[in-house]
mmCIF file of C-alpha atoms in Angstrom:
data_model
loop_
_atom_site.group_PDB
_atom_site.id
_atom_site.type_symbol
_atom_site.label_atom_id
_atom_site.label_comp_id
_atom_site.label_asym_id
_atom_site.label_seq_id
_atom_site.Cartn_x
_atom_site.Cartn_y
_atom_site.Cartn_z
ATOM 1 C CA UNK L 5 -7.193 -22.318 -42.997
ATOM 2 C CA UNK L 6 -7.553 -19.864 -40.140
ATOM 3 C CA UNK L 7 -8.487 -22.677 -37.726
ATOM 4 C CA UNK L 8 -5.423 -24.646 -38.800
ATOM 5 C CA UNK L 9 -3.194 -21.602 -38.245
ATOM 6 C CA UNK L 10 -4.714 -20.992 -34.784
ATOM 7 C CA UNK L 11 -4.244 -24.635 -33.864
ATOM 8 C CA UNK L 12 -0.595 -24.535 -34.893
ATOM 9 C CA UNK L 13 -0.031 -21.281 -33.005
ATOM 10 C CA UNK L 14 -1.588 -22.608 -29.806
ATOM 11 C CA UNK L 15 0.335 -25.889 -30.119
ATOM 12 C CA UNK L 16 3.625 -24.027 -30.690
ATOM 13 C CA UNK L 17 2.986 -21.767 -27.678
ATOM 14 C CA UNK L 18 2.088 -24.733 -25.492
ATOM 15 C CA UNK L 19 5.205 -26.649 -26.605
ATOM 16 C CA UNK L 20 7.554 -23.696 -26.042
ATOM 17 C CA UNK L 21 6.135 -22.839 -22.641
ATOM 18 C CA UNK L 22 5.983 -26.445 -21.491
ATOM 19 C CA UNK L 23 9.641 -26.833 -22.465
ATOM 20 C CA UNK L 24 10.606 -23.603 -20.663
ATOM 21 C CA UNK L 25 8.697 -24.570 -17.513
ATOM 22 C CA UNK L 26 10.232 -28.038 -17.554
ATOM 23 C CA UNK L 27 13.736 -26.564 -17.825
ATOM 24 C CA UNK L 28 13.074 -24.035 -15.054
ATOM 25 C CA UNK L 29 11.707 -26.681 -12.729
ATOM 26 C CA UNK L 30 14.688 -29.010 -13.222
ATOM 27 C CA UNK L 31 12.250 -31.897 -13.601
ATOM 28 C CA UNK L 32 13.041 -34.661 -16.091
ATOM 29 C CA UNK L 33 10.601 -35.780 -18.777
ATOM 30 C CA UNK L 34 10.175 -39.084 -16.969
ATOM 31 C CA UNK L 35 9.371 -37.301 -13.693
ATOM 32 C CA UNK L 36 6.831 -35.078 -15.431
ATOM 33 C CA UNK L 37 5.228 -38.133 -17.040
ATOM 34 C CA UNK L 38 4.892 -39.793 -13.615
ATOM 35 C CA UNK L 39 3.452 -36.614 -12.068
ATOM 36 C CA UNK L 40 0.918 -36.206 -14.871
ATOM 37 C CA UNK L 41 0.088 -39.916 -15.101
ATOM 38 C CA UNK L 42 1.049 -40.480 -18.743
ATOM 39 C CA UNK L 43 3.752 -42.396 -20.592
ATOM 40 C CA UNK L 44 7.140 -40.755 -21.141
ATOM 41 C CA UNK L 45 6.455 -40.997 -24.880
ATOM 42 C CA UNK L 46 3.427 -38.748 -24.411
ATOM 43 C CA UNK L 47 5.612 -36.021 -22.875
ATOM 44 C CA UNK L 48 8.093 -36.442 -25.736
ATOM 45 C CA UNK L 49 5.241 -36.040 -28.209
ATOM 46 C CA UNK L 50 3.992 -32.866 -26.481
ATOM 47 C CA UNK L 51 7.464 -31.375 -26.826
ATOM 48 C CA UNK L 52 8.038 -32.491 -30.420
ATOM 49 C CA UNK L 53 8.739 -29.734 -32.960
ATOM 50 C CA UNK L 54 6.010 -29.258 -35.556
ATOM 51 C CA UNK L 55 3.436 -31.444 -33.781
ATOM 52 C CA UNK L 56 0.067 -29.614 -33.882
ATOM 53 C CA UNK L 57 -1.770 -32.125 -31.701
ATOM 54 C CA UNK L 58 -2.843 -30.834 -28.293
ATOM 55 C CA UNK L 59 -3.277 -32.981 -25.185
ATOM 56 C CA UNK L 60 -6.610 -33.083 -23.401
ATOM 57 C CA UNK L 61 -7.541 -30.413 -20.889
ATOM 58 C CA UNK L 62 -6.921 -32.703 -17.937
ATOM 59 C CA UNK L 63 -3.346 -33.358 -19.142
ATOM 60 C CA UNK L 64 -2.687 -29.618 -19.626
ATOM 61 C CA UNK L 65 -4.019 -28.968 -16.116
ATOM 62 C CA UNK L 66 -1.878 -31.775 -14.667
ATOM 63 C CA UNK L 67 1.239 -30.420 -16.401
ATOM 64 C CA UNK L 68 0.533 -26.950 -15.018
ATOM 65 C CA UNK L 69 0.076 -28.350 -11.515
ATOM 66 C CA UNK L 70 3.260 -30.427 -11.685
ATOM 67 C CA UNK L 71 5.359 -27.520 -13.002
ATOM 68 C CA UNK L 72 3.766 -24.909 -10.677
ATOM 69 C CA UNK L 73 2.541 -22.688 -13.506
ATOM 70 C CA UNK L 74 -0.927 -21.720 -14.690
ATOM 71 C CA UNK L 75 -2.724 -23.660 -17.421
ATOM 72 C CA UNK L 76 -3.730 -20.352 -19.028
ATOM 73 C CA UNK L 77 -0.054 -19.445 -19.375
ATOM 74 C CA UNK L 78 0.814 -22.790 -20.957
ATOM 75 C CA UNK L 79 -1.952 -22.237 -23.526
ATOM 76 C CA UNK L 80 -0.942 -18.648 -24.288
ATOM 77 C CA UNK L 81 -4.057 -17.160 -22.649
ATOM 78 C CA UNK L 82 -2.018 -15.269 -20.047
ATOM 79 C CA UNK L 83 1.432 -13.733 -19.892
ATOM 80 C CA UNK L 84 1.751 -14.501 -16.177
ATOM 81 C CA UNK L 85 3.093 -18.018 -15.468
ATOM 82 C CA UNK L 86 2.053 -17.972 -11.796
ATOM 83 C CA UNK L 87 -0.892 -20.025 -10.647
ATOM 84 C CA UNK L 88 -3.912 -18.138 -9.301
ATOM 85 C CA UNK L 89 -2.817 -18.568 -5.699
ATOM 86 C CA UNK L 90 0.673 -17.298 -6.442
ATOM 87 C CA UNK L 91 -0.748 -14.332 -8.351
ATOM 88 C CA UNK L 92 -2.857 -13.476 -5.296
ATOM 89 C CA UNK L 93 0.169 -13.770 -3.031
ATOM 90 C CA UNK L 94 2.178 -11.422 -5.248
ATOM 91 C CA UNK L 95 -0.568 -8.804 -5.416
ATOM 92 C CA UNK L 96 -1.806 -9.050 -1.817
ATOM 93 C CA UNK L 97 0.178 -9.383 1.380
ATOM 94 C CA UNK L 98 -0.612 -9.090 5.074
ATOM 95 C CA UNK L 99 2.032 -7.621 7.379
ATOM 96 C CA UNK L 100 1.844 -7.650 11.157
ATOM 97 C CA UNK L 101 2.217 -4.376 13.038
ATOM 98 C CA UNK L 102 1.725 -3.222 16.578
ATOM 99 C CA UNK L 103 -0.622 -0.274 16.109
ATOM 100 C CA UNK L 104 -1.705 2.425 13.662
ATOM 101 C CA UNK L 105 1.623 4.139 13.188
ATOM 102 C CA UNK L 106 3.644 5.753 10.435
ATOM 103 C CA UNK L 107 6.743 4.717 12.357
ATOM 104 C CA UNK L 108 6.575 1.042 11.490
ATOM 105 C CA UNK L 109 9.764 -0.107 9.733
ATOM 106 C CA UNK L 110 7.786 -1.816 6.983
ATOM 107 C CA UNK L 111 5.827 1.371 6.315
ATOM 108 C CA UNK L 112 9.049 3.346 5.979
ATOM 109 C CA UNK L 113 10.422 0.761 3.538
ATOM 110 C CA UNK L 114 7.302 1.249 1.425
ATOM 111 C CA UNK L 115 7.829 5.025 1.559
ATOM 112 C CA UNK L 116 11.336 4.605 0.216
ATOM 113 C CA UNK L 117 10.130 2.279 -2.523
ATOM 114 C CA UNK L 118 7.607 4.897 -3.685
ATOM 115 C CA UNK L 119 10.034 7.834 -3.528
ATOM 116 C CA UNK L 120 9.391 10.291 -6.342
ATOM 117 C CA UNK L 121 5.678 9.450 -6.502
ATOM 118 C CA UNK L 122 2.792 11.160 -4.745
ATOM 119 C CA UNK L 123 2.051 9.479 -1.413
ATOM 120 C CA UNK L 124 -1.503 9.768 -0.084
ATOM 121 C CA UNK L 125 -2.245 9.028 3.556
ATOM 122 C CA UNK L 126 -5.287 8.815 5.823
ATOM 123 C CA UNK L 127 -3.877 8.351 9.351
ATOM 124 C CA UNK L 128 -5.664 6.647 12.217
ATOM 125 C CA UNK L 129 -4.888 9.585 14.526
ATOM 126 C CA UNK L 130 -2.655 12.582 13.870
ATOM 127 C CA UNK L 131 0.197 11.699 11.494
ATOM 128 C CA UNK L 132 2.964 10.260 13.656
ATOM 129 C CA UNK L 133 5.855 11.908 11.825
ATOM 130 C CA UNK L 134 4.248 15.311 12.445
ATOM 131 C CA UNK L 135 3.959 14.814 16.202
ATOM 132 C CA UNK L 136 6.085 16.481 18.860
ATOM 133 C CA UNK L 137 8.359 14.448 21.122
ATOM 134 C CA UNK L 138 6.064 15.148 24.061
ATOM 135 C CA UNK L 139 3.059 13.922 22.111
ATOM 136 C CA UNK L 140 4.850 10.719 21.126
ATOM 137 C CA UNK L 141 5.965 10.122 24.718
ATOM 138 C CA UNK L 142 2.369 10.479 25.934
ATOM 139 C CA UNK L 143 1.048 8.232 23.200
ATOM 140 C CA UNK L 144 3.671 5.472 23.256
ATOM 141 C CA UNK L 145 4.175 5.243 27.014
ATOM 142 C CA UNK L 146 1.470 2.533 27.421
ATOM 143 C CA UNK L 147 2.780 0.527 24.455
ATOM 144 C CA UNK L 148 4.933 -2.268 25.839
ATOM 145 C CA UNK L 149 6.562 -3.381 22.570
ATOM 146 C CA UNK L 150 8.052 -0.012 21.677
ATOM 147 C CA UNK L 151 9.800 2.566 23.854
ATOM 148 C CA UNK L 152 8.820 6.247 23.388
ATOM 149 C CA UNK L 153 12.460 7.097 22.601
ATOM 150 C CA UNK L 154 12.404 4.638 19.686
ATOM 151 C CA UNK L 155 9.224 6.228 18.370
ATOM 152 C CA UNK L 156 10.760 9.705 18.662
ATOM 153 C CA UNK L 157 13.897 8.649 16.771
ATOM 154 C CA UNK L 158 11.790 7.041 14.066
ATOM 155 C CA UNK L 159 9.605 10.140 13.698
ATOM 156 C CA UNK L 160 12.691 12.345 13.288
ATOM 157 C CA UNK L 161 14.061 9.944 10.669
ATOM 158 C CA UNK L 162 10.783 10.043 8.702
ATOM 159 C CA UNK L 163 10.689 13.838 8.839
ATOM 160 C CA UNK L 164 14.285 14.051 7.601
ATOM 161 C CA UNK L 165 13.325 11.731 4.769
ATOM 162 C CA UNK L 166 10.447 14.032 3.844
ATOM 163 C CA UNK L 167 12.826 16.991 3.656
ATOM 164 C CA UNK L 168 15.068 15.195 1.168
ATOM 165 C CA UNK L 169 12.458 13.197 -0.724
ATOM 166 C CA UNK L 170 11.063 14.310 -4.058
ATOM 167 C CA UNK L 171 7.676 12.822 -3.194
ATOM 168 C CA UNK L 172 4.574 14.936 -2.778
ATOM 169 C CA UNK L 173 2.719 14.029 0.395
ATOM 170 C CA UNK L 174 -1.042 14.444 0.789
ATOM 171 C CA UNK L 175 -2.790 13.730 4.081
ATOM 172 C CA UNK L 176 -6.558 13.592 4.598
ATOM 173 C CA UNK L 177 -7.766 13.889 8.193
ATOM 174 C CA UNK L 178 -11.292 13.915 9.591
ATOM 175 C CA UNK L 179 -12.097 17.339 11.042
ATOM 176 C CA UNK L 180 -13.327 15.811 14.278
ATOM 177 C CA UNK L 181 -9.891 14.221 14.824
ATOM 178 C CA UNK L 182 -8.203 17.612 15.128
ATOM 179 C CA UNK L 183 -11.092 19.017 17.151
ATOM 180 C CA UNK L 184 -11.021 16.070 19.575
ATOM 181 C CA UNK L 185 -7.286 16.560 19.920
ATOM 182 C CA UNK L 186 -7.624 20.288 20.649
ATOM 183 C CA UNK L 187 -10.288 19.629 23.303
ATOM 184 C CA UNK L 188 -8.553 16.535 24.768
ATOM 185 C CA UNK L 189 -11.610 14.421 24.067
ATOM 186 C CA UNK L 190 -12.035 10.754 23.163
ATOM 187 C CA UNK L 191 -8.684 9.203 22.246
ATOM 188 C CA UNK L 192 -6.886 12.320 23.538
ATOM 189 C CA UNK L 193 -8.525 12.406 26.960
ATOM 190 C CA UNK L 194 -5.939 13.294 29.608
ATOM 191 C CA UNK L 195 -3.591 15.067 27.201
ATOM 192 C CA UNK L 196 -2.369 18.281 28.834
ATOM 193 C CA UNK L 197 -3.080 21.712 27.360
ATOM 194 C CA UNK L 198 0.667 22.343 27.234
ATOM 195 C CA UNK L 199 1.273 19.354 24.947
ATOM 196 C CA UNK L 200 -1.713 20.290 22.780
ATOM 197 C CA UNK L 201 -0.535 23.889 22.351
ATOM 198 C CA UNK L 202 2.981 22.786 21.443
ATOM 199 C CA UNK L 203 1.620 20.183 19.018
ATOM 200 C CA UNK L 204 -0.550 22.696 17.169
ATOM 201 C CA UNK L 205 2.360 25.146 17.011
ATOM 202 C CA UNK L 206 4.577 22.386 15.598
ATOM 203 C CA UNK L 207 1.982 21.387 13.015
ATOM 204 C CA UNK L 208 1.766 25.003 11.866
ATOM 205 C CA UNK L 209 5.532 25.304 11.649
ATOM 206 C CA UNK L 210 6.018 22.050 9.735
ATOM 207 C CA UNK L 211 3.117 22.750 7.414
ATOM 208 C CA UNK L 212 4.405 26.201 6.565
ATOM 209 C CA UNK L 213 7.869 24.792 5.960
ATOM 210 C CA UNK L 214 6.796 21.933 3.679
ATOM 211 C CA UNK L 215 3.757 23.309 1.843
ATOM 212 C CA UNK L 216 2.951 22.739 -1.028
ATOM 213 C CA UNK L 217 4.911 19.460 -1.199
ATOM 214 C CA UNK L 218 2.977 18.557 1.970
ATOM 215 C CA UNK L 219 -0.766 19.179 1.731
ATOM 216 C CA UNK L 220 -3.359 18.406 4.394
ATOM 217 C CA UNK L 221 -7.076 18.205 3.651
ATOM 218 C CA UNK L 222 -9.769 18.059 6.324
ATOM 219 C CA UNK L 223 -12.980 16.179 5.566
ATOM 220 C CA UNK L 224 -16.286 16.063 7.439
ATOM 221 C CA UNK L 225 -16.737 12.504 8.706
ATOM 222 C CA UNK L 226 -20.502 13.041 8.849
ATOM 223 C CA UNK L 227 -20.436 13.258 5.053
ATOM 224 C CA UNK L 228 -17.404 11.106 4.198
ATOM 225 C CA UNK L 229 -15.586 8.253 5.863
ATOM 226 C CA UNK L 230 -12.295 6.457 5.399
ATOM 227 C CA UNK L 231 -10.383 3.669 7.057
ATOM 228 C CA UNK L 232 -6.690 4.386 7.678
ATOM 229 C CA UNK L 233 -5.027 3.915 4.297
ATOM 230 C CA UNK L 234 -1.830 4.877 2.481
ATOM 231 C CA UNK L 235 -1.433 4.918 -1.306
ATOM 232 C CA UNK L 236 2.195 4.771 -2.422
ATOM 233 C CA UNK L 237 1.924 6.288 -5.894
ATOM 234 C CA UNK L 238 0.980 3.675 -8.522
ATOM 235 C CA UNK L 239 3.014 0.977 -6.785
ATOM 236 C CA UNK L 240 0.853 -0.153 -3.900
ATOM 237 C CA UNK L 241 -1.853 0.726 -1.391
ATOM 238 C CA UNK L 242 -2.047 -0.312 2.255
ATOM 239 C CA UNK L 243 -5.095 -0.493 4.524
ATOM 240 C CA UNK L 244 -4.561 -0.603 8.288
ATOM 241 C CA UNK L 245 -6.651 -3.292 10.013
ATOM 242 C CA UNK L 246 -5.463 -3.039 13.611
ATOM 243 C CA UNK L 247 -2.652 -5.500 14.198
ATOM 244 C CA UNK L 248 -2.034 -5.991 10.486
ATOM 245 C CA UNK L 249 -1.547 -4.064 7.256
ATOM 246 C CA UNK L 250 -3.339 -5.295 4.135
ATOM 247 C CA UNK L 251 -1.114 -4.356 1.176
ATOM 248 C CA UNK L 252 -2.258 -4.408 -2.462
ATOM 249 C CA UNK L 253 0.083 -4.214 -5.441
ATOM 250 C CA UNK L 254 -2.262 -4.972 -8.322
ATOM 251 C CA UNK L 255 -3.052 -2.004 -10.538
ATOM 252 C CA UNK L 256 -6.850 -2.075 -10.290
ATOM 253 C CA UNK L 257 -7.014 -2.050 -6.481
ATOM 254 C CA UNK L 258 -4.316 0.610 -6.201
ATOM 255 C CA UNK L 259 -6.247 2.745 -8.680
ATOM 256 C CA UNK L 260 -9.492 2.211 -6.717
ATOM 257 C CA UNK L 261 -7.902 3.341 -3.454
ATOM 258 C CA UNK L 262 -6.291 6.308 -5.231
ATOM 259 C CA UNK L 263 -9.745 7.307 -6.466
ATOM 260 C CA UNK L 264 -11.067 6.936 -2.916
ATOM 261 C CA UNK L 265 -8.423 9.370 -1.675
ATOM 262 C CA UNK L 266 -9.146 11.752 -4.543
ATOM 263 C CA UNK L 267 -12.787 11.707 -3.409
ATOM 264 C CA UNK L 268 -11.750 12.741 0.115
ATOM 265 C CA UNK L 269 -9.702 15.609 -1.342
ATOM 266 C CA UNK L 270 -12.397 16.713 -3.752
ATOM 267 C CA UNK L 271 -15.077 16.769 -1.040
ATOM 268 C CA UNK L 272 -12.845 18.153 1.734
ATOM 269 C CA UNK L 273 -14.530 20.716 3.969
ATOM 270 C CA UNK L 274 -11.221 22.549 4.461
ATOM 271 C CA UNK L 275 -8.752 22.739 1.586
ATOM 272 C CA UNK L 276 -4.980 22.451 1.917
ATOM 273 C CA UNK L 277 -4.583 26.204 1.533
ATOM 274 C CA UNK L 278 -7.033 26.909 4.387
ATOM 275 C CA UNK L 279 -5.572 24.399 6.875
ATOM 276 C CA UNK L 280 -3.163 26.899 8.554
ATOM 277 C CA UNK L 281 -6.050 29.220 9.425
ATOM 278 C CA UNK L 282 -7.974 26.296 10.906
ATOM 279 C CA UNK L 283 -4.963 25.275 12.996
ATOM 280 C CA UNK L 284 -4.557 28.844 14.235
ATOM 281 C CA UNK L 285 -8.222 28.943 15.255
ATOM 282 C CA UNK L 286 -7.855 25.705 17.227
ATOM 283 C CA UNK L 287 -4.677 27.065 18.838
ATOM 284 C CA UNK L 288 -6.346 30.343 19.801
ATOM 285 C CA UNK L 289 -9.245 28.496 21.415
ATOM 286 C CA UNK L 290 -6.787 26.811 23.788
ATOM 287 C CA UNK L 291 -5.771 30.214 25.149
ATOM 288 C CA UNK L 292 -9.345 31.376 25.744
#
């Protein structure tokens, strides 16, 4: 009796979903029959009320292909009608960008979408929206596709958004990044002491103004490591690859990257509360 009930339930689900998909597609029964390779009467039978007979697996698969839905959805095994490829496209996207920057228009759109949620960020360098105008001019001058003035305007816009937003913002930075900046080493080679002093002063001012809604954590890259990544609450997570952003919207991957960020925070060498003292120490060393 149970098997008969299950068979009827599956048949009813298949019939209802096949009918809905056929209506959505705008395809006629005759067109579906041609696409599947069966007689029109076979399609009529599949859609007949009360019929508990199920077509073979190859016919179900052909119907799904013709109607651009998944076979699992037609059979009631999934609540998502998209085919596997479409599901991947909806949960994963790749966006082109010029460089590792928080000033990208797409990034800002994602910030707005996640407003009200906690945003977690591991920048590639110092966070762009916390940089001084002089720092942005130095950094963007060699970039041909974006003028420094445009970067400065964008940074000011992002900072204004932070002032009005209800989002908490957590940033995890490798300790050596700040130290390299303070000493003008590596990426920051050639950066004047004047710009570095002003930048550290600005970071202190902004941090004092925004804390605790803005929290910075410093981790030891000899113990921990992270690629540049931003987690926009539960909505999505984005990994920076160089010229592209890899954006995930499916729950499991967003949760995994959130847990990765939580690990950076939990194991941070310098907590958010202690960051101002560390910045002051770096600033004082510039005057020695």
